[in-house]
Coordinates of C-alpha atoms in Angstrom, one line a residue:
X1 CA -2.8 -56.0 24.4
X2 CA -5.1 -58.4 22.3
X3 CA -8.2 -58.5 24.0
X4 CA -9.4 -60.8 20.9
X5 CA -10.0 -64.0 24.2
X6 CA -11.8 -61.8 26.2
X7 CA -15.0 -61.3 24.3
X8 CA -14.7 -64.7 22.6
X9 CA -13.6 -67.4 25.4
X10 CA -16.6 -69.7 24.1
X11 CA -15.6 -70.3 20.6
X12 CA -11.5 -71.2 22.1
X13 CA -13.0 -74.2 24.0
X14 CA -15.7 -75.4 21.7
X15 CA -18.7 -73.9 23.4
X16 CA -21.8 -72.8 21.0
X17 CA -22.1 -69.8 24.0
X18 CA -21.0 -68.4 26.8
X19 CA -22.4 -65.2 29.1
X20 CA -20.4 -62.4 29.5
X21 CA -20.5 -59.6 31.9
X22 CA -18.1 -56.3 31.5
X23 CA -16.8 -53.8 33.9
X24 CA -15.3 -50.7 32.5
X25 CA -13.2 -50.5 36.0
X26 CA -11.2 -46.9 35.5
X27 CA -11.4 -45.2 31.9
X28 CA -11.5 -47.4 29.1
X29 CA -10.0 -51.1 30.6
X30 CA -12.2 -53.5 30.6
X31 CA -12.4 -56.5 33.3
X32 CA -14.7 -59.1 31.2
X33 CA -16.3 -62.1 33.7
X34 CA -17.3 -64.9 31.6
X35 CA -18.7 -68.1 32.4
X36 CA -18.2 -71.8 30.7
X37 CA -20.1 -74.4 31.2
X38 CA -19.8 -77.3 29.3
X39 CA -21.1 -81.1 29.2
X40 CA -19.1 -84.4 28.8
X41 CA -16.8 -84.9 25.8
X42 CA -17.5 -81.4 24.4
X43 CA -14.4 -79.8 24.5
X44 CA -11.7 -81.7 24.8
X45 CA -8.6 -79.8 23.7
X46 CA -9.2 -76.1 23.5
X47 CA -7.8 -73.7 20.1
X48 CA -4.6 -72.6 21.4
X49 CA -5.4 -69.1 23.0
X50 CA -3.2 -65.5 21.4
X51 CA -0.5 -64.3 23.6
X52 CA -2.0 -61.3 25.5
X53 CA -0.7 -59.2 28.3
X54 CA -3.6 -60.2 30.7
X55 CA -4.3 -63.1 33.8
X56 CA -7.2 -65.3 33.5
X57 CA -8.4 -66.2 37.2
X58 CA -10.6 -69.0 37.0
X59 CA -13.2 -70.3 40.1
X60 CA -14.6 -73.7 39.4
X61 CA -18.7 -74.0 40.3
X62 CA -18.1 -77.6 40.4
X63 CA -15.1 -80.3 40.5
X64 CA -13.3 -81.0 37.6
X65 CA -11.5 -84.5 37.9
X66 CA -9.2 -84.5 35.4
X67 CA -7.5 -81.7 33.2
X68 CA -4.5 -81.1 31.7
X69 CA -3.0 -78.2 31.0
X70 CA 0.5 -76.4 28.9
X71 CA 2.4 -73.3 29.1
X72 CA 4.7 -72.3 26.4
X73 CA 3.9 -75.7 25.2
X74 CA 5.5 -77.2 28.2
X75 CA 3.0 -79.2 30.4
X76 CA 2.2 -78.1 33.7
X77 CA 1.8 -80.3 36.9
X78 CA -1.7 -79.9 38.0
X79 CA -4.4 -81.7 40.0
X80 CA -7.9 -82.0 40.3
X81 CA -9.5 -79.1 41.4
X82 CA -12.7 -79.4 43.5
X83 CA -15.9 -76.8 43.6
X84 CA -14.6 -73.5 44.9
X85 CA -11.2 -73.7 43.3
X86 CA -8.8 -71.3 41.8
X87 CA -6.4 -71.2 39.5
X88 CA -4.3 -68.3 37.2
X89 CA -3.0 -68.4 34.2
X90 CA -0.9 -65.9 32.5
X91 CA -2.0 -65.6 28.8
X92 CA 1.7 -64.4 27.8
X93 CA 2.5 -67.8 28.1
X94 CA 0.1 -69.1 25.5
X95 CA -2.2 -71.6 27.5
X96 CA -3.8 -74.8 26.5
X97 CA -5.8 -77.1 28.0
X98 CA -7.1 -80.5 27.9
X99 CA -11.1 -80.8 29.3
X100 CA -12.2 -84.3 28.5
X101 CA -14.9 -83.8 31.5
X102 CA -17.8 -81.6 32.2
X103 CA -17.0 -78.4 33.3
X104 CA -18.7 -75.2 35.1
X105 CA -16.5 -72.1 36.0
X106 CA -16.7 -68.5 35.7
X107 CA -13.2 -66.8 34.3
X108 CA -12.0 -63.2 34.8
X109 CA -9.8 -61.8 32.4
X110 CA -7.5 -59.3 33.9
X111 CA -5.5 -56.9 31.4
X112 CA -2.4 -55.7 32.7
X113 CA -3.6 -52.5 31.3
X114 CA -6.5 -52.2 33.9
X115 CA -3.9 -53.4 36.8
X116 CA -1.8 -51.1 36.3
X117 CA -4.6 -47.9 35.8
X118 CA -6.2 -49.7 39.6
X119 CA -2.8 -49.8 41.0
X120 CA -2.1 -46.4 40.1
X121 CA -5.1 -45.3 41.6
X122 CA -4.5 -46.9 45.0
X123 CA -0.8 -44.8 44.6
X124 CA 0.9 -48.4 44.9
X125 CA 2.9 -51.0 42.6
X126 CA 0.8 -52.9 39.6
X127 CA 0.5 -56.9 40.1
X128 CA 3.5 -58.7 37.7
X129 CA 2.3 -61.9 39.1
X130 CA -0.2 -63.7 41.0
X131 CA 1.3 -66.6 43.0
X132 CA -1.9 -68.5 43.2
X133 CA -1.6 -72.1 43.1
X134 CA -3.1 -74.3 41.1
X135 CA -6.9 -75.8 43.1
X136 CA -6.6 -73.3 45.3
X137 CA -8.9 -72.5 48.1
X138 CA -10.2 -68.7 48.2
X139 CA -13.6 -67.5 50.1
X140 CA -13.6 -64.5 49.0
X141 CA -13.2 -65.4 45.1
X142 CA -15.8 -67.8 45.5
X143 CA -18.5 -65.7 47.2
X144 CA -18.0 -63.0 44.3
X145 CA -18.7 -65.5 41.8
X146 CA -21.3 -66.3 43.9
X147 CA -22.6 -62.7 43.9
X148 CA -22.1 -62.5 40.3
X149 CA -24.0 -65.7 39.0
X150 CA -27.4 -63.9 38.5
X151 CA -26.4 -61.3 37.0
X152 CA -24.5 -64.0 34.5
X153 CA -27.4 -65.7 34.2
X154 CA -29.2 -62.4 32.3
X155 CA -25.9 -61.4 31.2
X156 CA -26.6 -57.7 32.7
X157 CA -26.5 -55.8 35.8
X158 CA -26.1 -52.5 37.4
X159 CA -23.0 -51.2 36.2
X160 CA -22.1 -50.1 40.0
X161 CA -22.5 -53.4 40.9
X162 CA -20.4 -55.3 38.8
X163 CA -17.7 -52.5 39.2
X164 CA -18.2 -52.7 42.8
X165 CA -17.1 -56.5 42.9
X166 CA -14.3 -56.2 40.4
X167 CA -12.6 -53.3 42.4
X168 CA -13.2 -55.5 45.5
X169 CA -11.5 -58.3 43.6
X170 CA -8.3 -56.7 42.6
X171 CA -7.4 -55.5 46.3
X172 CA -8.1 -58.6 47.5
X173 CA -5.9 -60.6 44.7
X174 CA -3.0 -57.5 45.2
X175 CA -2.9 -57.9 49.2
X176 CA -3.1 -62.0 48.9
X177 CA -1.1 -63.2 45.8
X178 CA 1.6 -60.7 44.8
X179 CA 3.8 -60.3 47.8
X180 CA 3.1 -56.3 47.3
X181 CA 2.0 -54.2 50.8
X182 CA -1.4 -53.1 50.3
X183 CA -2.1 -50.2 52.7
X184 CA -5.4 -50.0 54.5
X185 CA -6.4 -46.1 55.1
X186 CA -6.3 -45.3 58.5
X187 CA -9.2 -42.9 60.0
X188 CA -12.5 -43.5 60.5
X189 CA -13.2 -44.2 56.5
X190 CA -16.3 -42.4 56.0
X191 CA -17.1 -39.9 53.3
X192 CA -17.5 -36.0 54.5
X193 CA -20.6 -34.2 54.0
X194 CA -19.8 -32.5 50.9
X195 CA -18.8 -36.0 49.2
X196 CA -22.1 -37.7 50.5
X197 CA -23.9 -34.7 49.0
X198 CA -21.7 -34.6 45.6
X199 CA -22.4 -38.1 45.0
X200 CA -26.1 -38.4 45.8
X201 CA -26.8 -35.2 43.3
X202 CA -25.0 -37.2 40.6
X203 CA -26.9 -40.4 41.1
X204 CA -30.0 -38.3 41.1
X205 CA -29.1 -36.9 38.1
X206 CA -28.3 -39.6 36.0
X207 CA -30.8 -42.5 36.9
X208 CA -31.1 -42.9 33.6
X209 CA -28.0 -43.4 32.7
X210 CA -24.8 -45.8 33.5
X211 CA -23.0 -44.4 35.8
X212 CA -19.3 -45.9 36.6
X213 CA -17.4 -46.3 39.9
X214 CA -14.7 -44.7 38.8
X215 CA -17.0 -41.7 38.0
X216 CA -18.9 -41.4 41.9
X217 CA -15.0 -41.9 43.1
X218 CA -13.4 -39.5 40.7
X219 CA -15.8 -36.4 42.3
X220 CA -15.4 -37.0 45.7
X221 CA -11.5 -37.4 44.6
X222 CA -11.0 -40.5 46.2
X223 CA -9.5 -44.4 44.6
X224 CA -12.5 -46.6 43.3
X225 CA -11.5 -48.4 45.9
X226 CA -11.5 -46.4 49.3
X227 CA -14.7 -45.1 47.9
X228 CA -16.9 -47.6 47.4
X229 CA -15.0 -48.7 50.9
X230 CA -16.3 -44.9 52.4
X231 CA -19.7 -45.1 50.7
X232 CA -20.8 -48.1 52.4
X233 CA -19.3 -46.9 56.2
X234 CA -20.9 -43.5 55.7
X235 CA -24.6 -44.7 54.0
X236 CA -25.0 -48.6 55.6
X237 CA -25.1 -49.6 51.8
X238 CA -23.3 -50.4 48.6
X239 CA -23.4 -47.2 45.6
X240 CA -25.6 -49.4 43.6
X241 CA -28.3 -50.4 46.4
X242 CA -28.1 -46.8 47.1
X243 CA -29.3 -46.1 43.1
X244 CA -31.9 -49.1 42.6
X245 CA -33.1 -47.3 46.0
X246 CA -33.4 -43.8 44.0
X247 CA -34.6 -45.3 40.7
X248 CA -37.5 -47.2 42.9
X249 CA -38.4 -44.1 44.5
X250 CA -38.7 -41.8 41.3
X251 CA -40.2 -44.7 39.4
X252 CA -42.9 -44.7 42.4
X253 CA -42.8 -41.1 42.4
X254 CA -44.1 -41.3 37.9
X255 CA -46.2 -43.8 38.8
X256 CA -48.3 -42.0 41.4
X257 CA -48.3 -38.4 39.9
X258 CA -48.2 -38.9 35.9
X259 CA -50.3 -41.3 33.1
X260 CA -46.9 -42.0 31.3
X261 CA -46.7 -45.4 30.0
X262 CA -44.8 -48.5 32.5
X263 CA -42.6 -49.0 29.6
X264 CA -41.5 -45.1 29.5
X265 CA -41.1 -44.9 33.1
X266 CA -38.8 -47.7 33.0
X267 CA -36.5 -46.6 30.6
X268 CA -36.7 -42.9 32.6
X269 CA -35.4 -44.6 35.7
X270 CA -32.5 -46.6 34.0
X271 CA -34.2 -50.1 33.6
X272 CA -33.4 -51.9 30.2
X273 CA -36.9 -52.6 29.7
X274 CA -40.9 -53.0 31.2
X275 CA -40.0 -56.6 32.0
X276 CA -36.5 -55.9 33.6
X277 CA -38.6 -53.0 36.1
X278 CA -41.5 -54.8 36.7
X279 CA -39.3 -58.3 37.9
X280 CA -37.2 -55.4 40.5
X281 CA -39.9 -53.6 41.3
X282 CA -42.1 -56.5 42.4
X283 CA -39.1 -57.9 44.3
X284 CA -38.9 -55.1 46.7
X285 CA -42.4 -54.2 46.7
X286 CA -44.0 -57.2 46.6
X287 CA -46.8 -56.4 43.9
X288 CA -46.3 -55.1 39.8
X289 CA -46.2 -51.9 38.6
X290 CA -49.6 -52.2 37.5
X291 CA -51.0 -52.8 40.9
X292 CA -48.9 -50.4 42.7
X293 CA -50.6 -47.4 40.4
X294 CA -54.1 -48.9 41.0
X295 CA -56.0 -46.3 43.2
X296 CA -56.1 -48.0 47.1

């Protein structure tokens, strides 16, 4: 697979930058969420892209009026796509594309490596193809970019979060677009007692570290998918609201009961740094670090 667009969609359509998000979705495959934005006249005709066995979903943030674009150097009917569209393209077929207009959208690129490792956890056939049509309309798509464009915005985020979205993202795109049964587990489709407990010890265990999705699934020996599915009908909440919770609480615990430095206690609790901890901690507390440790 050459991964080479994935990491570098900016410099392909002419763009000084572009912020990039990863999710390592089972083992080593990455899903990589980028987003483009560009102004008028700055692209134009993008470098043609390398063949790769991967899809490239694309949601628009806003319309785009014109575009053109080719497939195997044969050009493809399209039309303009409004805010909220969708579109696929395979990158087998060596895809190029005329912008001569502004542009916002966030792009997904989808290996067929990771497909098939996310197909084979679900026990059920890898997407080929995705039948989506060009300008398409898709709710769900749109409100995970939605969810996502924060975290794009500081180009990080909880690991279990973006993870979270991905996995949600490929069920969605294998029941809708590939004309492949997707079967729903029957049962209630909560997580027994020893799987709550498993899963909450390894969390508390590693609040310092990254933990994957694939990881919390893998030890209660379910799919990414049914789990994070499970977690939420067993606990009310996603896995990563349920770790910001338990990072919040030991970082409240250090602050209360030890002299250690804000900075220290940051890292300790898996923040990327003082300013990252003290922005979500005075979110859901309402005051700073700082103040929180004052004596009342």
């Amino acid at each position: 697979m050459n991964a080479e667009y994935a990491g570098n969609a900016a410099a392909y359509f002419h763009l000084p930058e572009a912020r990039i998000l990863r999710s390592t979705s089972l083992h080593n495959a990455d899903i990589t969420i980028t987003r483009l934005t560009a102004t008028k006249n700055t692209v134009n005709l993008t470098d043609p892209i390398p063949p790769a066995n991967a899809f490239v979903l694309s949601l628009q943030l806003q319309p785009l009026p014109r575009h053109e674009l080719w497939l195997d150097g044969k050009r493809e009917p399209v039309t303009p796509y409004g805010r909220g569209a969708i579109s696929v393209v395979d990158l087998a077929a060596r895809p190029t594309a005329f912008l001569p207009t502004a542009f916002d959208c966030i792009q997904f690129y989808l290996p067929q490596a990771t497909l098939e490792q996310l197909a084979a956890a679900e026990d059920r056939a890898p997407i080929r193809e995705l039948a989506v049509p060009h300008g398409a309309h898709d709710p769900f798509v749109e409100s995970i970019g939605k969810l996502l464009l924060p975290a794009l915005s500081e180009a990080r985020a909880p690991r279990l979060f973006v993870d979270g979205l991905v996995i949600a993202l490929h069920h969605h795109l294998a029941a809708r677009y590939t004309g492949v049964r997707v079967r729903e587990p029957h049962g209630p489709g909560r997580l027994a007692p020893w799987q709550v407990a498993r899963v909450k010890a390894m969390i508390d265990a590693h609040l310092d570290k990254s933990l994957s999705m694939p990881q919390l699934a893998a030890a209660c020996e379910l799919s990414p998918w049914y789990f994070c599915r499970a977690f939420r009908m067993t606990t009310g909440i996603a896995p990563h609201q349920w770790l910001i919770r338990r990072r919040m609480e030991k970082a409240q615990e250090m602050l209360a009961k030890t002299d250690r430095p804000i900075a220290e206690i940051a890292l300790r609790c898996g923040f990327s740094d003082q300013s990252h901890f003290t922005r979500t901690f005075s979110r859901m507390t309402g005051v700073s670090p700082g103040a929180w440790r004052q004596p009342q």
